[in-house]
Amino acid sequence: MIPAFFQHTFEQKLLQEIEEYGKYAQLRAGETLFEAGSLMRVIPIVISGIMKITRIDEDGKELLLYYLTEGDSCALAFTCCMQHMPSEVKATAEEDTEALLLPINIMENWIAKYPTWKSFVMQTIHNRFIEMLKTIDQIAFQNLDERLINYLKEKAKILGSTVLNISHDQIAGELATSRVVISRLLKKLENNNKIILYRSQIKILSDL
DNA sequence: TCATTAACACGGG
DNA sequence: CCCGTGTTAATGA
């Protein structure tokens, strides 16, 4: 049940310990793994499917931060669990997802014991930091229409499909804006032959 | 200028 | 019918 990728990167003893202490979990689409503000007891590693990491603003709106796909773990989970701090973010299953849940108390031990684990943790944090900077750039420097295009591209890439089943309202939520704007921008994209709009469905054309 | 909020009509599932 | 969508008008940053 450990993703093939790890078989080649982790040493044998570490793999054994992951088998021993890790819990296998299945999440249905839409299910929440942990809420913002909750104390973390486990670190997730995604085996299959997609987890969505979001930030909640004061009105309860969810801003999309990043996705986790196969082999990914949550960088913020590492940092906050090591200091025993509550989570700053919320994690939900974007689609049906399998994950490996590792108890947080054992991980400090692993970092000291297994170089490949330490390097995995650091790599995860580093990758996410870079991703996060990109997101910040987008929010700070890009217009909403560019953010929307990026969002659609990213979503299509991660889902491996050019057809997205999502409503304008949901998109507005993830980009922390209003539906009026999303509808208007999507309509513009459709008029420019970048996408085709259906009810709760968007088909992305090749030249988006 | 462009986003947000509220309001409304249309129509598809 | 309910909900997603397209649009407009008023207001604000």
mmCIF file of C-alpha atoms (C1' of nucleotides) in Angstrom:
data_model
loop_
_atom_site.group_PDB
_atom_site.id
_atom_site.type_symbol
_atom_site.label_atom_id
_atom_site.label_comp_id
_atom_site.label_asym_id
_atom_site.label_seq_id
_atom_site.Cartn_x
_atom_site.Cartn_y
_atom_site.Cartn_z
ATOM 1 C CA MET A 1 0.000 0.000 0.000
ATOM 2 C CA ILE A 2 3.031 2.288 0.129
ATOM 3 C CA PRO A 3 3.292 4.130 -3.177
ATOM 4 C CA ALA A 4 5.898 2.678 -5.498
ATOM 5 C CA PHE A 5 7.826 5.926 -5.505
ATOM 6 C CA PHE A 6 8.713 5.504 -1.837
ATOM 7 C CA GLN A 7 9.918 1.944 -2.262
ATOM 8 C CA HIS A 8 12.889 3.375 -4.093
ATOM 9 C CA THR A 9 13.556 6.385 -1.916
ATOM 10 C CA PHE A 10 13.109 5.138 1.652
ATOM 11 C CA GLU A 11 15.365 2.614 3.319
ATOM 12 C CA GLN A 12 13.948 -0.801 4.097
ATOM 13 C CA LYS A 13 13.690 -0.309 7.835
ATOM 14 C CA LEU A 14 11.759 2.917 7.383
ATOM 15 C CA LEU A 15 9.340 1.209 5.023
ATOM 16 C CA GLN A 16 8.783 -1.445 7.665
ATOM 17 C CA GLU A 17 8.039 1.185 10.292
ATOM 18 C CA ILE A 18 5.634 2.964 7.970
ATOM 19 C CA GLU A 19 3.822 -0.335 7.486
ATOM 20 C CA GLU A 20 3.797 -0.882 11.219
ATOM 21 C CA TYR A 21 2.643 2.533 12.455
ATOM 22 C CA GLY A 22 0.849 3.989 9.437
ATOM 23 C CA LYS A 23 -2.902 3.732 9.189
ATOM 24 C CA TYR A 24 -4.586 3.276 5.871
ATOM 25 C CA ALA A 25 -7.572 5.553 5.345
ATOM 26 C CA GLN A 26 -10.145 6.005 2.613
ATOM 27 C CA LEU A 27 -11.821 9.366 2.215
ATOM 28 C CA ARG A 28 -14.889 9.926 0.119
ATOM 29 C CA ALA A 29 -15.084 12.988 -2.117
ATOM 30 C CA GLY A 30 -15.886 16.021 -0.010
ATOM 31 C CA GLU A 31 -14.875 14.410 3.271
ATOM 32 C CA THR A 32 -12.766 16.564 5.598
ATOM 33 C CA LEU A 33 -9.573 15.135 7.067
ATOM 34 C CA PHE A 34 -8.859 18.027 9.394
ATOM 35 C CA GLU A 35 -10.343 21.453 10.062
ATOM 36 C CA ALA A 36 -8.534 24.742 10.427
ATOM 37 C CA GLY A 37 -7.733 25.231 14.077
ATOM 38 C CA SER A 38 -7.716 21.553 14.961
ATOM 39 C CA LEU A 39 -4.786 19.831 16.595
ATOM 40 C CA MET A 40 -3.048 17.399 14.295
ATOM 41 C CA ARG A 41 -2.622 13.831 15.402
ATOM 42 C CA VAL A 42 -1.556 12.375 12.108
ATOM 43 C CA ILE A 43 0.359 13.342 8.997
ATOM 44 C CA PRO A 44 -1.293 12.363 5.743
ATOM 45 C CA ILE A 45 0.506 10.948 2.739
ATOM 46 C CA VAL A 46 -1.701 10.662 -0.314
ATOM 47 C CA ILE A 47 -1.700 7.256 -1.996
ATOM 48 C CA SER A 48 -4.290 8.013 -4.662
ATOM 49 C CA GLY A 49 -6.860 10.695 -5.343
ATOM 50 C CA ILE A 50 -6.613 14.389 -4.491
ATOM 51 C CA MET A 51 -6.633 16.330 -1.237
ATOM 52 C CA LYS A 52 -7.414 20.026 -1.263
ATOM 53 C CA ILE A 53 -5.760 22.350 1.219
ATOM 54 C CA THR A 54 -7.662 25.575 1.877
ATOM 55 C CA ARG A 55 -7.496 28.567 4.115
ATOM 56 C CA ILE A 56 -10.609 29.932 5.800
ATOM 57 C CA ASP A 57 -11.120 33.680 6.012
ATOM 58 C CA GLU A 58 -13.101 35.450 8.679
ATOM 59 C CA ASP A 59 -16.370 35.169 6.724
ATOM 60 C CA GLY A 60 -15.880 31.424 6.416
ATOM 61 C CA LYS A 61 -14.906 31.609 2.760
ATOM 62 C CA GLU A 62 -12.381 29.040 1.589
ATOM 63 C CA LEU A 63 -9.363 30.136 -0.395
ATOM 64 C CA LEU A 64 -7.637 27.367 -2.307
ATOM 65 C CA LEU A 65 -3.970 27.026 -1.347
ATOM 66 C CA TYR A 66 -2.812 23.857 -3.053
ATOM 67 C CA TYR A 67 -3.589 20.291 -3.958
ATOM 68 C CA LEU A 68 -1.950 17.076 -2.778
ATOM 69 C CA THR A 69 -1.713 14.200 -5.215
ATOM 70 C CA GLU A 70 -0.100 10.760 -5.166
ATOM 71 C CA GLY A 71 3.024 10.671 -3.016
ATOM 72 C CA ASP A 72 2.476 14.148 -1.609
ATOM 73 C CA SER A 73 2.354 14.983 2.021
ATOM 74 C CA CYS A 74 1.278 18.223 3.630
ATOM 75 C CA ALA A 75 4.120 20.593 4.360
ATOM 76 C CA LEU A 76 2.086 22.614 6.808
ATOM 77 C CA ALA A 77 1.222 19.445 8.677
ATOM 78 C CA PHE A 78 4.928 18.778 9.209
ATOM 79 C CA THR A 79 5.701 22.219 10.492
ATOM 80 C CA CYS A 80 2.748 22.620 12.795
ATOM 81 C CA CYS A 81 2.752 19.112 14.213
ATOM 82 C CA MET A 82 6.405 19.333 15.126
ATOM 83 C CA GLN A 83 5.677 22.387 17.225
ATOM 84 C CA HIS A 84 2.376 20.889 18.353
ATOM 85 C CA MET A 85 0.511 23.853 16.979
ATOM 86 C CA PRO A 86 -3.042 23.735 15.659
ATOM 87 C CA SER A 87 -3.530 23.533 11.922
ATOM 88 C CA GLU A 88 -3.841 26.802 10.025
ATOM 89 C CA VAL A 89 -5.618 25.146 7.155
ATOM 90 C CA LYS A 90 -8.358 22.739 6.245
ATOM 91 C CA ALA A 91 -7.885 19.524 4.288
ATOM 92 C CA THR A 92 -10.707 17.933 2.327
ATOM 93 C CA ALA A 93 -10.825 15.160 -0.242
ATOM 94 C CA GLU A 94 -11.389 16.659 -3.685
ATOM 95 C CA GLU A 95 -12.312 13.241 -5.000
ATOM 96 C CA ASP A 96 -12.261 9.775 -3.443
ATOM 97 C CA THR A 97 -8.834 9.527 -1.883
ATOM 98 C CA GLU A 98 -6.666 6.906 -0.222
ATOM 99 C CA ALA A 99 -4.126 8.110 2.276
ATOM 100 C CA LEU A 100 -1.593 6.835 4.719
ATOM 101 C CA LEU A 101 -1.881 8.436 8.143
ATOM 102 C CA LEU A 102 1.277 8.561 10.214
ATOM 103 C CA PRO A 103 1.106 9.345 13.931
ATOM 104 C CA ILE A 104 2.941 12.564 14.628
ATOM 105 C CA ASN A 105 4.779 11.415 17.744
ATOM 106 C CA ILE A 106 6.880 8.930 15.835
ATOM 107 C CA MET A 107 8.059 11.360 13.245
ATOM 108 C CA GLU A 108 10.592 13.277 15.251
ATOM 109 C CA ASN A 109 12.221 9.968 15.872
ATOM 110 C CA TRP A 110 12.266 9.207 12.160
ATOM 111 C CA ILE A 111 13.845 12.511 11.291
ATOM 112 C CA ALA A 112 16.778 11.677 13.525
ATOM 113 C CA LYS A 113 16.945 8.046 12.464
ATOM 114 C CA TYR A 114 16.352 8.082 8.720
ATOM 115 C CA PRO A 115 18.123 10.498 6.375
ATOM 116 C CA THR A 116 15.719 9.683 3.564
ATOM 117 C CA TRP A 117 12.764 10.637 5.761
ATOM 118 C CA LYS A 118 14.370 13.904 6.764
ATOM 119 C CA SER A 119 15.092 14.674 3.162
ATOM 120 C CA PHE A 120 11.497 13.822 2.202
ATOM 121 C CA VAL A 121 10.204 16.218 4.860
ATOM 122 C CA MET A 122 12.533 19.015 3.789
ATOM 123 C CA GLN A 123 11.737 18.469 0.127
ATOM 124 C CA THR A 124 8.014 18.567 0.857
ATOM 125 C CA ILE A 125 8.334 21.820 2.759
ATOM 126 C CA HIS A 126 10.555 23.326 0.092
ATOM 127 C CA ASN A 127 8.274 22.380 -2.791
ATOM 128 C CA ARG A 128 5.271 23.765 -1.043
ATOM 129 C CA PHE A 129 7.038 26.961 -0.164
ATOM 130 C CA ILE A 130 7.769 27.529 -3.828
ATOM 131 C CA GLU A 131 4.174 26.737 -4.738
ATOM 132 C CA MET A 132 2.934 29.078 -2.068
ATOM 133 C CA LEU A 133 5.101 31.912 -3.379
ATOM 134 C CA LYS A 134 3.557 31.370 -6.781
ATOM 135 C CA THR A 135 0.098 31.628 -5.270
ATOM 136 C CA ILE A 136 1.047 34.803 -3.452
ATOM 137 C CA ASP A 137 2.395 36.267 -6.684
ATOM 138 C CA GLN A 138 -0.872 35.483 -8.369
ATOM 139 C CA ILE A 139 -2.988 37.074 -5.700
ATOM 140 C CA ALA A 140 -0.776 40.125 -5.413
ATOM 141 C CA PHE A 141 0.175 40.805 -8.994
ATOM 142 C CA GLN A 142 -2.293 39.122 -11.309
ATOM 143 C CA ASN A 143 -5.729 40.230 -12.308
ATOM 144 C CA LEU A 144 -8.592 37.980 -11.480
ATOM 145 C CA ASP A 145 -8.972 36.851 -15.076
ATOM 146 C CA GLU A 146 -5.404 35.548 -15.127
ATOM 147 C CA ARG A 147 -5.925 33.831 -11.803
ATOM 148 C CA LEU A 148 -9.045 32.187 -13.167
ATOM 149 C CA ILE A 149 -7.228 30.918 -16.244
ATOM 150 C CA ASN A 150 -4.452 29.544 -14.063
ATOM 151 C CA TYR A 151 -6.988 27.935 -11.814
ATOM 152 C CA LEU A 152 -8.710 26.202 -14.711
ATOM 153 C CA LYS A 153 -5.431 25.003 -16.183
ATOM 154 C CA GLU A 154 -4.174 23.738 -12.842
ATOM 155 C CA LYS A 155 -7.419 21.961 -12.131
ATOM 156 C CA ALA A 156 -7.488 20.328 -15.539
ATOM 157 C CA LYS A 157 -3.902 19.205 -15.137
ATOM 158 C CA ILE A 158 -4.418 17.689 -11.719
ATOM 159 C CA LEU A 159 -7.665 15.973 -12.620
ATOM 160 C CA GLY A 160 -6.186 14.822 -15.906
ATOM 161 C CA SER A 161 -9.288 15.980 -17.747
ATOM 162 C CA THR A 162 -10.364 18.916 -19.900
ATOM 163 C CA VAL A 163 -13.877 18.726 -18.493
ATOM 164 C CA LEU A 164 -14.376 20.185 -15.048
ATOM 165 C CA ASN A 165 -17.549 19.472 -13.110
ATOM 166 C CA ILE A 166 -17.805 22.582 -11.005
ATOM 167 C CA SER A 167 -20.203 25.489 -10.632
ATOM 168 C CA HIS A 168 -19.305 29.160 -10.926
ATOM 169 C CA ASP A 169 -20.160 29.544 -7.273
ATOM 170 C CA GLN A 170 -17.639 26.911 -6.207
ATOM 171 C CA ILE A 171 -14.918 28.543 -8.285
ATOM 172 C CA ALA A 172 -15.737 31.907 -6.761
ATOM 173 C CA GLY A 173 -15.350 30.299 -3.345
ATOM 174 C CA GLU A 174 -11.961 28.795 -4.105
ATOM 175 C CA LEU A 175 -10.633 32.052 -5.493
ATOM 176 C CA ALA A 176 -12.284 34.011 -2.671
ATOM 177 C CA THR A 177 -14.295 36.263 -4.973
ATOM 178 C CA SER A 178 -17.927 36.603 -6.034
ATOM 179 C CA ARG A 179 -19.871 34.546 -8.521
ATOM 180 C CA VAL A 180 -20.874 37.552 -10.608
ATOM 181 C CA VAL A 181 -17.283 38.094 -11.564
ATOM 182 C CA ILE A 182 -16.594 34.446 -12.298
ATOM 183 C CA SER A 183 -19.674 34.179 -14.506
ATOM 184 C CA ARG A 184 -18.679 37.291 -16.406
ATOM 185 C CA LEU A 185 -15.063 36.188 -16.907
ATOM 186 C CA LEU A 186 -16.046 32.661 -17.895
ATOM 187 C CA LYS A 187 -18.504 34.071 -20.415
ATOM 188 C CA LYS A 188 -15.706 36.164 -21.858
ATOM 189 C CA LEU A 189 -13.476 33.105 -22.132
ATOM 190 C CA GLU A 190 -16.276 31.236 -23.881
ATOM 191 C CA ASN A 191 -16.742 34.074 -26.357
ATOM 192 C CA ASN A 192 -13.032 33.906 -27.107
ATOM 193 C CA ASN A 193 -13.330 30.167 -27.804
ATOM 194 C CA LYS A 194 -11.164 29.219 -24.852
ATOM 195 C CA ILE A 195 -13.797 27.167 -23.066
ATOM 196 C CA ILE A 196 -17.353 25.893 -23.460
ATOM 197 C CA LEU A 197 -19.816 26.383 -20.626
ATOM 198 C CA TYR A 198 -22.466 23.918 -19.540
ATOM 199 C CA ARG A 199 -24.516 23.684 -16.381
ATOM 200 C CA SER A 200 -22.061 22.935 -13.562
ATOM 201 C CA GLN A 201 -19.527 21.878 -16.163
ATOM 202 C CA ILE A 202 -16.758 23.568 -18.088
ATOM 203 C CA LYS A 203 -14.972 22.136 -21.084
ATOM 204 C CA ILE A 204 -11.496 23.522 -21.573
ATOM 205 C CA LEU A 205 -10.395 23.981 -25.164
ATOM 206 C CA SER A 206 -6.843 23.475 -26.296
ATOM 207 C CA ASP A 207 -5.865 27.105 -26.697
ATOM 208 C CA LEU A 208 -6.716 28.298 -23.190
ATOM 209 C "C1'" DT B 1 -11.871 51.124 -13.003
ATOM 210 C "C1'" DC B 2 -13.186 46.932 -11.284
ATOM 211 C "C1'" DA B 3 -15.124 44.034 -7.374
ATOM 212 C "C1'" DT B 4 -19.116 43.240 -4.397
ATOM 213 C "C1'" DT B 5 -23.821 42.887 -3.063
ATOM 214 C "C1'" DA B 6 -28.513 42.441 -3.979
ATOM 215 C "C1'" DA B 7 -31.971 41.518 -7.017
ATOM 216 C "C1'" DC B 8 -34.231 39.417 -10.903
ATOM 217 C "C1'" DA B 9 -35.441 36.400 -14.972
ATOM 218 C "C1'" DC B 10 -34.550 32.277 -17.431
ATOM 219 C "C1'" DG B 11 -34.378 27.486 -17.964
ATOM 220 C "C1'" DG B 12 -32.519 22.799 -17.201
ATOM 221 C "C1'" DG B 13 -32.319 18.789 -14.324
ATOM 222 C "C1'" DC C 1 -39.596 23.341 -8.007
ATOM 223 C "C1'" DC C 2 -34.727 24.300 -6.957
ATOM 224 C "C1'" DC C 3 -30.433 25.674 -8.371
ATOM 225 C "C1'" DG C 4 -27.039 27.330 -11.631
ATOM 226 C "C1'" DT C 5 -26.493 30.922 -14.703
ATOM 227 C "C1'" DG C 6 -26.458 35.579 -16.986
ATOM 228 C "C1'" DT C 7 -27.223 40.344 -16.255
ATOM 229 C "C1'" DT C 8 -28.027 44.877 -14.225
ATOM 230 C "C1'" DA C 9 -27.931 48.607 -10.876
ATOM 231 C "C1'" DA C 10 -26.055 50.678 -6.836
ATOM 232 C "C1'" DT C 11 -22.155 51.154 -3.931
ATOM 233 C "C1'" DG C 12 -17.435 51.014 -2.511
ATOM 234 C "C1'" DA C 13 -12.282 50.646 -2.697
#
